[in-house]
Amino acid sequence: MEQLKRKKFSQIISEQIKAMKKKLDISETGTVLSVGDGIARVYGVQNAMAMELLEFPGGILGMVLNLETDNVGVAVWVKLLTSKKATS
């Protein structure tokens, strides 16, 4: 009986995670005020919460860290590009 409960619980959690991945809420569009040292200051995202992910143009992601009254500070996660060495 206990094994059945665990299995059902696991199934429910798995279904909820799958459903969560499908949800994307694009409810606000902000304006980048400045960028420096990996931190972007963004205006216009009043409903942003700390630790929330924001997506910038080009698919670049950032995490909201600083909540100010008129803007938020976002740690920008830069995509690392790898290059292959040319062989001669």
PDB file of C-alpha atoms in Angstrom:
ATOM      1  CA  MET A   1       0.000   0.000   0.000  1.00  0.00           C
ATOM      2  CA  GLU A   2       2.836   2.391   0.910  1.00  0.00           C
ATOM      3  CA  GLN A   3       4.563   1.676  -2.431  1.00  0.00           C
ATOM      4  CA  LEU A   4       1.338   2.535  -4.265  1.00  0.00           C
ATOM      5  CA  LYS A   5       1.082   5.879  -2.463  1.00  0.00           C
ATOM      6  CA  ARG A   6       4.680   6.733  -3.366  1.00  0.00           C
ATOM      7  CA  LYS A   7       4.119   5.787  -6.976  1.00  0.00           C
ATOM      8  CA  LYS A   8       0.945   7.874  -7.225  1.00  0.00           C
ATOM      9  CA  PHE A   9       2.628  10.833  -5.507  1.00  0.00           C
ATOM     10  CA  SER A  10       5.576  10.593  -7.897  1.00  0.00           C
ATOM     11  CA  GLN A  11       3.214  10.472 -10.870  1.00  0.00           C
ATOM     12  CA  ILE A  12       1.313  13.560  -9.701  1.00  0.00           C
ATOM     13  CA  ILE A  13       4.532  15.544  -9.160  1.00  0.00           C
ATOM     14  CA  SER A  14       5.855  14.513 -12.588  1.00  0.00           C
ATOM     15  CA  GLU A  15       2.645  15.660 -14.285  1.00  0.00           C
ATOM     16  CA  GLN A  16       2.754  18.997 -12.489  1.00  0.00           C
ATOM     17  CA  ILE A  17       6.368  19.586 -13.512  1.00  0.00           C
ATOM     18  CA  LYS A  18       5.561  18.809 -17.151  1.00  0.00           C
ATOM     19  CA  ALA A  19       2.618  21.211 -17.064  1.00  0.00           C
ATOM     20  CA  MET A  20       4.767  23.895 -15.429  1.00  0.00           C
ATOM     21  CA  LYS A  21       7.363  23.755 -18.214  1.00  0.00           C
ATOM     22  CA  LYS A  22       4.677  24.580 -20.754  1.00  0.00           C
ATOM     23  CA  LYS A  23       3.661  27.786 -19.000  1.00  0.00           C
ATOM     24  CA  LEU A  24       5.443  30.941 -20.064  1.00  0.00           C
ATOM     25  CA  ASP A  25       4.149  34.246 -18.817  1.00  0.00           C
ATOM     26  CA  ILE A  26       5.144  37.235 -20.879  1.00  0.00           C
ATOM     27  CA  SER A  27       3.248  39.934 -19.084  1.00  0.00           C
ATOM     28  CA  GLU A  28       5.630  42.876 -19.003  1.00  0.00           C
ATOM     29  CA  THR A  29       8.185  44.403 -21.287  1.00  0.00           C
ATOM     30  CA  GLY A  30      10.836  46.604 -19.753  1.00  0.00           C
ATOM     31  CA  THR A  31      13.481  48.996 -20.963  1.00  0.00           C
ATOM     32  CA  VAL A  32      17.165  48.464 -20.251  1.00  0.00           C
ATOM     33  CA  LEU A  33      18.493  51.653 -18.683  1.00  0.00           C
ATOM     34  CA  SER A  34      22.119  50.597 -18.373  1.00  0.00           C
ATOM     35  CA  VAL A  35      24.413  47.589 -18.504  1.00  0.00           C
ATOM     36  CA  GLY A  36      27.775  47.240 -16.813  1.00  0.00           C
ATOM     37  CA  ASP A  37      29.831  44.528 -15.135  1.00  0.00           C
ATOM     38  CA  GLY A  38      27.183  41.918 -15.915  1.00  0.00           C
ATOM     39  CA  ILE A  39      24.376  43.882 -14.264  1.00  0.00           C
ATOM     40  CA  ALA A  40      21.499  45.394 -16.221  1.00  0.00           C
ATOM     41  CA  ARG A  41      19.222  48.056 -14.781  1.00  0.00           C
ATOM     42  CA  VAL A  42      15.723  47.489 -16.158  1.00  0.00           C
ATOM     43  CA  TYR A  43      12.759  49.864 -15.944  1.00  0.00           C
ATOM     44  CA  GLY A  44       9.132  48.859 -16.486  1.00  0.00           C
ATOM     45  CA  VAL A  45       8.969  45.448 -14.869  1.00  0.00           C
ATOM     46  CA  GLN A  46       7.128  46.466 -11.710  1.00  0.00           C
ATOM     47  CA  ASN A  47       5.864  42.954 -11.014  1.00  0.00           C
ATOM     48  CA  ALA A  48       9.290  41.303 -11.198  1.00  0.00           C
ATOM     49  CA  MET A  49      10.237  39.330  -8.118  1.00  0.00           C
ATOM     50  CA  ALA A  50      13.656  38.545  -6.678  1.00  0.00           C
ATOM     51  CA  MET A  51      15.246  35.437  -8.209  1.00  0.00           C
ATOM     52  CA  GLU A  52      12.887  35.593 -11.213  1.00  0.00           C
ATOM     53  CA  LEU A  53      14.322  34.954 -14.674  1.00  0.00           C
ATOM     54  CA  LEU A  54      13.988  37.656 -17.316  1.00  0.00           C
ATOM     55  CA  GLU A  55      14.654  37.097 -20.988  1.00  0.00           C
ATOM     56  CA  PHE A  56      16.410  39.751 -23.048  1.00  0.00           C
ATOM     57  CA  PRO A  57      16.454  39.980 -26.845  1.00  0.00           C
ATOM     58  CA  GLY A  58      18.561  37.271 -28.405  1.00  0.00           C
ATOM     59  CA  GLY A  59      17.524  34.716 -25.790  1.00  0.00           C
ATOM     60  CA  ILE A  60      19.904  36.056 -23.145  1.00  0.00           C
ATOM     61  CA  LEU A  61      18.685  35.342 -19.621  1.00  0.00           C
ATOM     62  CA  GLY A  62      19.141  37.256 -16.421  1.00  0.00           C
ATOM     63  CA  MET A  63      18.120  36.850 -12.803  1.00  0.00           C
ATOM     64  CA  VAL A  64      16.453  39.643 -10.865  1.00  0.00           C
ATOM     65  CA  LEU A  65      18.488  40.378  -7.763  1.00  0.00           C
ATOM     66  CA  ASN A  66      17.899  43.979  -6.759  1.00  0.00           C
ATOM     67  CA  LEU A  67      14.411  45.431  -6.405  1.00  0.00           C
ATOM     68  CA  GLU A  68      14.389  49.226  -6.413  1.00  0.00           C
ATOM     69  CA  THR A  69      11.351  51.514  -6.475  1.00  0.00           C
ATOM     70  CA  ASP A  70      11.820  52.545 -10.108  1.00  0.00           C
ATOM     71  CA  ASN A  71      13.958  49.736 -11.619  1.00  0.00           C
ATOM     72  CA  VAL A  72      15.389  46.300 -10.972  1.00  0.00           C
ATOM     73  CA  GLY A  73      18.963  45.052 -11.051  1.00  0.00           C
ATOM     74  CA  VAL A  74      19.419  41.941 -13.152  1.00  0.00           C
ATOM     75  CA  ALA A  75      22.478  39.680 -13.223  1.00  0.00           C
ATOM     76  CA  VAL A  76      22.903  38.920 -16.913  1.00  0.00           C
ATOM     77  CA  TRP A  77      23.894  35.407 -17.887  1.00  0.00           C
ATOM     78  CA  VAL A  78      26.050  35.723 -20.980  1.00  0.00           C
ATOM     79  CA  LYS A  79      26.096  32.881 -23.435  1.00  0.00           C
ATOM     80  CA  LEU A  80      29.615  31.558 -23.792  1.00  0.00           C
ATOM     81  CA  LEU A  81      30.715  31.032 -27.330  1.00  0.00           C
ATOM     82  CA  THR A  82      33.176  28.320 -28.153  1.00  0.00           C
ATOM     83  CA  SER A  83      35.349  28.392 -31.202  1.00  0.00           C
ATOM     84  CA  LYS A  84      37.092  25.536 -32.899  1.00  0.00           C
ATOM     85  CA  LYS A  85      40.749  25.806 -33.759  1.00  0.00           C
ATOM     86  CA  ALA A  86      41.442  25.792 -37.426  1.00  0.00           C
ATOM     87  CA  THR A  87      43.404  22.782 -38.574  1.00  0.00           C
ATOM     88  CA  SER A  88      45.921  23.139 -41.358  1.00  0.00           C
TER      89      SER A  88
END
